[in-house]
PDB file of C-alpha atoms in Angstrom:
ATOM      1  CA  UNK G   1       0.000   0.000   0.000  1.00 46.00           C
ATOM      2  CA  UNK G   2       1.293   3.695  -1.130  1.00 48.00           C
ATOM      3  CA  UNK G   3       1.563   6.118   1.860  1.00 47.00           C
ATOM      4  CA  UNK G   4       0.017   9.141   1.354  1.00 52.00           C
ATOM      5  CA  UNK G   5       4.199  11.092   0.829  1.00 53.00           C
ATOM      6  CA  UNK G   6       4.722   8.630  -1.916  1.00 55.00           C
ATOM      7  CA  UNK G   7       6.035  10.576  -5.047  1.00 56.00           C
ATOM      8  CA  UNK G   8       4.332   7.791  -7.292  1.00 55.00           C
ATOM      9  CA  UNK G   9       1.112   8.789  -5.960  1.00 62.00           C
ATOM     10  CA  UNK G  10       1.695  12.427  -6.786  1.00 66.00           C
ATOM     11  CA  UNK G  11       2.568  11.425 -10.513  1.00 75.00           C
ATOM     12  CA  UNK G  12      -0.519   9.211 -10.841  1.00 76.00           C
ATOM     13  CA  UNK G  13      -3.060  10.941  -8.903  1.00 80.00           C
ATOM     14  CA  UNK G  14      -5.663  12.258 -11.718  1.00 78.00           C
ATOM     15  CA  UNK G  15      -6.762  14.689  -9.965  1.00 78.00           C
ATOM     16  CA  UNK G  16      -3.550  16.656 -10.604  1.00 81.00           C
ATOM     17  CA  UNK G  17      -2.697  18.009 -13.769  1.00 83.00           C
ATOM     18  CA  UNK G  18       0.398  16.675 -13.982  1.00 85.00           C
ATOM     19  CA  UNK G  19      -1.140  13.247 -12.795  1.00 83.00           C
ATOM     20  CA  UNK G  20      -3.741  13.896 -15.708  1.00 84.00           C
ATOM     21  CA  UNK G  21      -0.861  14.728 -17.915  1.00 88.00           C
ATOM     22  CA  UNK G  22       1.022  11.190 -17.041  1.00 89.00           C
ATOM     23  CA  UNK G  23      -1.956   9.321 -17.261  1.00 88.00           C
ATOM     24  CA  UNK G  24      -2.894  10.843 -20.780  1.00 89.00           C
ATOM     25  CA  UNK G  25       1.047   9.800 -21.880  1.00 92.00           C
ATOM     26  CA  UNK G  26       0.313   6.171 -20.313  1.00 92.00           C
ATOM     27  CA  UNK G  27      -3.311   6.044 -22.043  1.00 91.00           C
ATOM     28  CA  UNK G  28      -1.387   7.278 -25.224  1.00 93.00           C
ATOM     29  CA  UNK G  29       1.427   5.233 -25.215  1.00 95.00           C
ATOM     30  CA  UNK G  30      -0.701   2.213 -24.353  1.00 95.00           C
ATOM     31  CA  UNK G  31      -2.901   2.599 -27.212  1.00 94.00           C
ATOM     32  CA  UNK G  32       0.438   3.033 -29.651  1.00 96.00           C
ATOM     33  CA  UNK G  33       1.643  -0.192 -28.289  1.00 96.00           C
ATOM     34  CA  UNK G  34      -1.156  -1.990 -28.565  1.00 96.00           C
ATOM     35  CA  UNK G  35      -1.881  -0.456 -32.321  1.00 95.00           C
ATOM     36  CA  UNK G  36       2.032  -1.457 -33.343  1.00 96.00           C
ATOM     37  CA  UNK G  37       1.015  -4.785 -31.911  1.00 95.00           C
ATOM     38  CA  UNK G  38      -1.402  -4.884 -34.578  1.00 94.00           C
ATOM     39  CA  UNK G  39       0.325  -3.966 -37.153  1.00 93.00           C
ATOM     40  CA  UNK G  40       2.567  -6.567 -36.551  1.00 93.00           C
ATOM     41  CA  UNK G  41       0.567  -9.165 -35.948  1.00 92.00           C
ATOM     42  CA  UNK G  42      -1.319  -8.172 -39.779  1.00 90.00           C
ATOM     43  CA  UNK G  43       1.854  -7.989 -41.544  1.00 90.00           C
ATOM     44  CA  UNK G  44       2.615 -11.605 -39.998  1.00 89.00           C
ATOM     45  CA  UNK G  45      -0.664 -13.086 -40.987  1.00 87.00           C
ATOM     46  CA  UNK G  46      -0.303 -11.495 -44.246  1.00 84.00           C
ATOM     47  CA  UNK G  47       2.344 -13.696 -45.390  1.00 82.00           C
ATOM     48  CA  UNK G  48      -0.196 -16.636 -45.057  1.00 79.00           C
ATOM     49  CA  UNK G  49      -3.429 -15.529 -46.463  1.00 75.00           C
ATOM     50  CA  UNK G  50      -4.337 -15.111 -50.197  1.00 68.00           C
ATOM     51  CA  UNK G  51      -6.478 -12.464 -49.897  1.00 69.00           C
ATOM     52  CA  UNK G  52      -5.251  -9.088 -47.898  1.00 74.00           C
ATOM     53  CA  UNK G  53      -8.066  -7.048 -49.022  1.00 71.00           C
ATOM     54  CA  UNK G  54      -9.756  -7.834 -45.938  1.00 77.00           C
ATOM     55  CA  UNK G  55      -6.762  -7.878 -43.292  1.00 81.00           C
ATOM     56  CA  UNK G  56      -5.745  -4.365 -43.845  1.00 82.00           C
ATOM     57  CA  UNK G  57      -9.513  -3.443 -44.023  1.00 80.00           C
ATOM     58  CA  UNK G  58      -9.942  -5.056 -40.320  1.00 84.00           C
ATOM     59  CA  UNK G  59      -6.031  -3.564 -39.279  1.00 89.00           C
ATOM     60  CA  UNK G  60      -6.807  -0.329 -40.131  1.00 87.00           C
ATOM     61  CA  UNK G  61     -10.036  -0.308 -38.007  1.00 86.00           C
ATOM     62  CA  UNK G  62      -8.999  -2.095 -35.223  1.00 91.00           C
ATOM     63  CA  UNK G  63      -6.176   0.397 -34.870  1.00 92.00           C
ATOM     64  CA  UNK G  64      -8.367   3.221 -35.128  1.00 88.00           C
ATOM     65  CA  UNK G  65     -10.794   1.818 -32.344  1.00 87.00           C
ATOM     66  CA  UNK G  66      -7.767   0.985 -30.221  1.00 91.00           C
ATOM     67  CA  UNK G  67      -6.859   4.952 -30.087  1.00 90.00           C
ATOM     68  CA  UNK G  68     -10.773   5.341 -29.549  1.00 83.00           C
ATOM     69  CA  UNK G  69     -10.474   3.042 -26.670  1.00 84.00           C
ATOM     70  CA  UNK G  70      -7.296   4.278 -24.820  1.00 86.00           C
ATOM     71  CA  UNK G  71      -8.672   8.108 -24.752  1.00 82.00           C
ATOM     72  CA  UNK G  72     -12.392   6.568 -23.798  1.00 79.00           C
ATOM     73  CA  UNK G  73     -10.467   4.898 -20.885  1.00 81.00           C
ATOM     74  CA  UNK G  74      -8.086   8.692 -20.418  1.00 83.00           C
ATOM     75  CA  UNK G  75     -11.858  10.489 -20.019  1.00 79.00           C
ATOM     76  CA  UNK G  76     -12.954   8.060 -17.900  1.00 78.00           C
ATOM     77  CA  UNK G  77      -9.646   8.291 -15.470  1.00 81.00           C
ATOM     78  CA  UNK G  78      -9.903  12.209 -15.113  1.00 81.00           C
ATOM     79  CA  UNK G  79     -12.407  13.638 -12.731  1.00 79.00           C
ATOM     80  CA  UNK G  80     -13.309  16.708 -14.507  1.00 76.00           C
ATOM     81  CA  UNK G  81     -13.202  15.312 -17.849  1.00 76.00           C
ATOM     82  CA  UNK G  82     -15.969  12.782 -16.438  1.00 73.00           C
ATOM     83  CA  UNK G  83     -17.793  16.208 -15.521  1.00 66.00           C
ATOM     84  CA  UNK G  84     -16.923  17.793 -18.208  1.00 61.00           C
ATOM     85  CA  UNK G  85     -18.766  14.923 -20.501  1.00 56.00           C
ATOM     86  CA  UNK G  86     -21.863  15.036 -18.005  1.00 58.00           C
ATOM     87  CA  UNK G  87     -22.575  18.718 -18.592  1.00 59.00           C
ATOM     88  CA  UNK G  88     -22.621  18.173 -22.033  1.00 53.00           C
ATOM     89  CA  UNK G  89     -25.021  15.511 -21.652  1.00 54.00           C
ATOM     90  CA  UNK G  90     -28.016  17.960 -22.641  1.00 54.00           C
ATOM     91  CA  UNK G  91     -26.511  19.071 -25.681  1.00 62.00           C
ATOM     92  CA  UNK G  92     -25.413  15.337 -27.207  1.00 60.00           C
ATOM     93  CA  UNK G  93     -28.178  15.027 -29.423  1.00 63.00           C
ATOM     94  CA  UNK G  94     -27.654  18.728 -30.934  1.00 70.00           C
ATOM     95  CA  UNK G  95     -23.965  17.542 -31.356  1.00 70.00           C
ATOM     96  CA  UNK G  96     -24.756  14.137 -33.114  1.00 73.00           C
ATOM     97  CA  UNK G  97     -27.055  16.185 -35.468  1.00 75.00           C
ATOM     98  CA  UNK G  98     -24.487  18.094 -36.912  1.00 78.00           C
ATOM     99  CA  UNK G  99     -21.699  15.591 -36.375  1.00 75.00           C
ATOM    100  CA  UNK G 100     -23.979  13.259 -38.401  1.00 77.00           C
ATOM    101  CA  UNK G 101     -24.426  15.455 -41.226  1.00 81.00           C
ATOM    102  CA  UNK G 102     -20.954  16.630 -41.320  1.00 79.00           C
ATOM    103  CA  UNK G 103     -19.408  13.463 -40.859  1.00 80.00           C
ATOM    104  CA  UNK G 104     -22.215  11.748 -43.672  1.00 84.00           C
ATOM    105  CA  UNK G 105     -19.849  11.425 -46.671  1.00 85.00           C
ATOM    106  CA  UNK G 106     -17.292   9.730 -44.692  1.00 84.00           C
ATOM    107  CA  UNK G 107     -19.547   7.386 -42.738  1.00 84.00           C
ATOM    108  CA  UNK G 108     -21.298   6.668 -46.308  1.00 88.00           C
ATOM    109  CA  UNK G 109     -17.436   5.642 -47.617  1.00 87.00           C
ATOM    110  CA  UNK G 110     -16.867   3.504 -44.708  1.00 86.00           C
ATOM    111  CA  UNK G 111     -19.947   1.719 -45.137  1.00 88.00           C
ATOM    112  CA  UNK G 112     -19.276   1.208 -48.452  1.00 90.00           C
ATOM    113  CA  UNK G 113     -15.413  -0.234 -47.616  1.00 87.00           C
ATOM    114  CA  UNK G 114     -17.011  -2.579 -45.292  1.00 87.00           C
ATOM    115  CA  UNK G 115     -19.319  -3.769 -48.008  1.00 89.00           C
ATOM    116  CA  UNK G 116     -16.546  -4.075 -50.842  1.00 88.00           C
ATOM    117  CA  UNK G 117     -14.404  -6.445 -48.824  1.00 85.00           C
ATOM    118  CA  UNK G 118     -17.225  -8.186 -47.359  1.00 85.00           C
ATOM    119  CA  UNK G 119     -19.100  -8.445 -50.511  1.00 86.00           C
ATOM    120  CA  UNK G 120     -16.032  -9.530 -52.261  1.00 84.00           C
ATOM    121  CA  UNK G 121     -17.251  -7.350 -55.317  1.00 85.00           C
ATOM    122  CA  UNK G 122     -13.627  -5.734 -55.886  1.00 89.00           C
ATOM    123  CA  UNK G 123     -10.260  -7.494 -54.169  1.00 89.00           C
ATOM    124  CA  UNK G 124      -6.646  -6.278 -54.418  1.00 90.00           C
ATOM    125  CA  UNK G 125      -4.978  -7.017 -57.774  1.00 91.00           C
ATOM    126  CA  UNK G 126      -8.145  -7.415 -59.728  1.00 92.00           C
ATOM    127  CA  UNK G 127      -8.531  -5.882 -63.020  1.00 94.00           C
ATOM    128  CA  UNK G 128     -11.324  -3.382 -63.285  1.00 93.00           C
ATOM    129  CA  UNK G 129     -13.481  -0.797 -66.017  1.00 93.00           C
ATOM    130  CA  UNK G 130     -14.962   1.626 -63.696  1.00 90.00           C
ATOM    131  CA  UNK G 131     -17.862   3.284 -64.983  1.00 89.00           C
ATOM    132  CA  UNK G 132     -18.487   6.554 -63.110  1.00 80.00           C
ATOM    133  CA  UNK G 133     -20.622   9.811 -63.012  1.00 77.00           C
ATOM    134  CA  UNK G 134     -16.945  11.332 -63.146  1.00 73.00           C
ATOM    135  CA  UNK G 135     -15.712   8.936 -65.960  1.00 83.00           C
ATOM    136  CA  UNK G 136     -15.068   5.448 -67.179  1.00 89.00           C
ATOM    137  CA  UNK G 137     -11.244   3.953 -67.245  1.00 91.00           C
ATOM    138  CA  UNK G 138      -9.563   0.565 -66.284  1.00 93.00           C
ATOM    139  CA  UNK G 139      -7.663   0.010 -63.499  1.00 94.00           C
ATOM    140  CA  UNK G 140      -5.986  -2.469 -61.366  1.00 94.00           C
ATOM    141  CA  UNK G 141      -6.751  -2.450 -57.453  1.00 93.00           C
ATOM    142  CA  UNK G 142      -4.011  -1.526 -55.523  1.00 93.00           C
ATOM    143  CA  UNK G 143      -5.770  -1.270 -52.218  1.00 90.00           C
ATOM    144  CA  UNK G 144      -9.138  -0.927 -50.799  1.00 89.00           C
ATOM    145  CA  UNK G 145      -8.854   0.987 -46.787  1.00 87.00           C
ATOM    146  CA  UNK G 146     -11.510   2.674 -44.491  1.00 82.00           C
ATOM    147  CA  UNK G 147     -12.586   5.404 -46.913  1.00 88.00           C
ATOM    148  CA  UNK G 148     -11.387   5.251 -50.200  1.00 92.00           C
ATOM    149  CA  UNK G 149      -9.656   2.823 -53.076  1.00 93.00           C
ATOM    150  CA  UNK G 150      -6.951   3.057 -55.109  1.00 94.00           C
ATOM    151  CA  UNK G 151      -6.843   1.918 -58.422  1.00 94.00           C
ATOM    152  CA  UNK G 152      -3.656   2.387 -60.934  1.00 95.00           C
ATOM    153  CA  UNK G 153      -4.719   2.916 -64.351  1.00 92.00           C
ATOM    154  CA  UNK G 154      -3.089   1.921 -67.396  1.00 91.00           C
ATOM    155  CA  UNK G 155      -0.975   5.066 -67.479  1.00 93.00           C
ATOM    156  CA  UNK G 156       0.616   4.044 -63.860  1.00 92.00           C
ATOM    157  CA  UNK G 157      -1.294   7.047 -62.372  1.00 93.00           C
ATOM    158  CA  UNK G 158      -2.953   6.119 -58.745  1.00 93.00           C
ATOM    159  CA  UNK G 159      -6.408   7.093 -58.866  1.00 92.00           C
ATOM    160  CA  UNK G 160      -8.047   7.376 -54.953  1.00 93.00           C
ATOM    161  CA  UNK G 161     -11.386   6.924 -55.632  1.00 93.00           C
ATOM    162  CA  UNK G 162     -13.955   6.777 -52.823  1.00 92.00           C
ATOM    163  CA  UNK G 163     -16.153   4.005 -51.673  1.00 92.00           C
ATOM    164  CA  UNK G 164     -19.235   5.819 -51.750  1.00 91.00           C
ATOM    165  CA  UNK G 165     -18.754   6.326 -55.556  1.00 91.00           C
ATOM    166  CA  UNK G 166     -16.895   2.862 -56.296  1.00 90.00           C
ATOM    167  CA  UNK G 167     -20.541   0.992 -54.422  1.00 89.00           C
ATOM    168  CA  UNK G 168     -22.769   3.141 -56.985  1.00 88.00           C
ATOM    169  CA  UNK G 169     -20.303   2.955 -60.059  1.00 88.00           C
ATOM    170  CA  UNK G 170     -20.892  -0.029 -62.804  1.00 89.00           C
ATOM    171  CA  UNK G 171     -17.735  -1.540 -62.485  1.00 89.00           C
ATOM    172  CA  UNK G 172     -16.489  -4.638 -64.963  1.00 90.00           C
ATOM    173  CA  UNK G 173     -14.476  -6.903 -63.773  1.00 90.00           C
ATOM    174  CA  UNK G 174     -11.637  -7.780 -66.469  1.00 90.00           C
ATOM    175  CA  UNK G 175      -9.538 -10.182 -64.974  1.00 87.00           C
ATOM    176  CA  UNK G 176      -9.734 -11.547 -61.420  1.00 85.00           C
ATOM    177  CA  UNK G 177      -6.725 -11.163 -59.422  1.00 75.00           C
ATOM    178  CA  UNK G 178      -4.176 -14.090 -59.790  1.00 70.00           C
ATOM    179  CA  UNK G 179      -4.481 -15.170 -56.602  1.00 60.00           C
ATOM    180  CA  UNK G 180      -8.194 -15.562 -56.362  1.00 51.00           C
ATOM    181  CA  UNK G 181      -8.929 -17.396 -59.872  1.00 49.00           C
ATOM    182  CA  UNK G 182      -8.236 -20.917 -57.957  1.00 46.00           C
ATOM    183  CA  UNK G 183     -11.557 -19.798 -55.433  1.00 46.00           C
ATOM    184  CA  UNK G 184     -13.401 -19.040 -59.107  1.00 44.00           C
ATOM    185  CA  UNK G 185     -13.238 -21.977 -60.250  1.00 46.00           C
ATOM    186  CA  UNK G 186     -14.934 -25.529 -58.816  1.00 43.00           C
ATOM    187  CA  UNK G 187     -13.533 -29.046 -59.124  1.00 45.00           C
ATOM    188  CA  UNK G 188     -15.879 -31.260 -61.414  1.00 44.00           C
ATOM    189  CA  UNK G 189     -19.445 -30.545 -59.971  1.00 40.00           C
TER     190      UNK G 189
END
């Protein structure tokens, strides 16, 4: 047990700011640690899977919820940023409004990221004609993430596309990605 002249206590104690200031560096540098665990842990799987479309998808949002986390868990620690979050209580639903509507464009192209990987529609390394309201060209995907795509088109150019417009776009698909033809195809049926 700490006695009350204990300097760790001092450096800890959240109701200080410099205790608030450790425990933000801790909450911080646990949620780094944790993230680089991740990323570690994708680029090992990685090596064994076929597909990666969907492992950077999930690595890329599991990292972002693990910062989420780590300052949910900083606000909770902190006596007035517990109050702090209480007063603003009454206004939350103002706040989500206009959160909501500013935030809609990005929430539409994460939606539509989580449905291209799920969906399997588009994959890494496929061969593509995307037909847009802003144009039609081929492409090859280079890499699908949280908001947008990339596709490289015939010049070598990346084009970052977002998922929003890729999920209402007729896209062709030319040539399925190497790696994914064996999953095409079905042994005698």
């Amino acid at each position: 047990m700490a006695l009350p002249s204990d300097p760790a206590v001092g450096w800890l104690n959240p109701n200080s700011v410099v205790g608030a200031v450790v425990l933000g560096v801790l909450a911080f540098a646990l949620s780094f640690i944790v993230a680089l665990l991740i990323r570690r842990g994708t680029r090992r799987i990685q090596q064994h899977l076929t597909d990666v479309t969907a492992l950077g998808f999930v690595s890329a949002f599991a990292q972002l919820l693990t910062y989420l986390f780590g300052f949910v868990l900083y606000a909770h620690l902190i006596p007035e940023l517990r109050a702090f979050g209480t007063a603003l209580l009454a206004g939350v639903s103002v706040i989500s409004v206009v959160v909501g509507v500013a935030a809609q464009n990005t929430l539409g192209n994460l939606v539509a990221g989580f449905w291209l990987v799920l969906s399997g529609t588009i994959r890494v390394g496929d061969a593509i004609h995307l037909a847009s309201s802003v144009g039609a060209f081929d492409a090859t995907v280079r890499l699908i993430s949280l908001g947008n795509t990339v596709l490289v088109d015939q010049q070598g150019h990346e084009v970052v596309v977002p998922n929003s417009l890729i999920m209402a776009s007729a896209i062709t698909r030319i040539k399925r990605s190497e790696e994914h033809t064996s999953e095409l195809q079905s042994p005698n049926c």
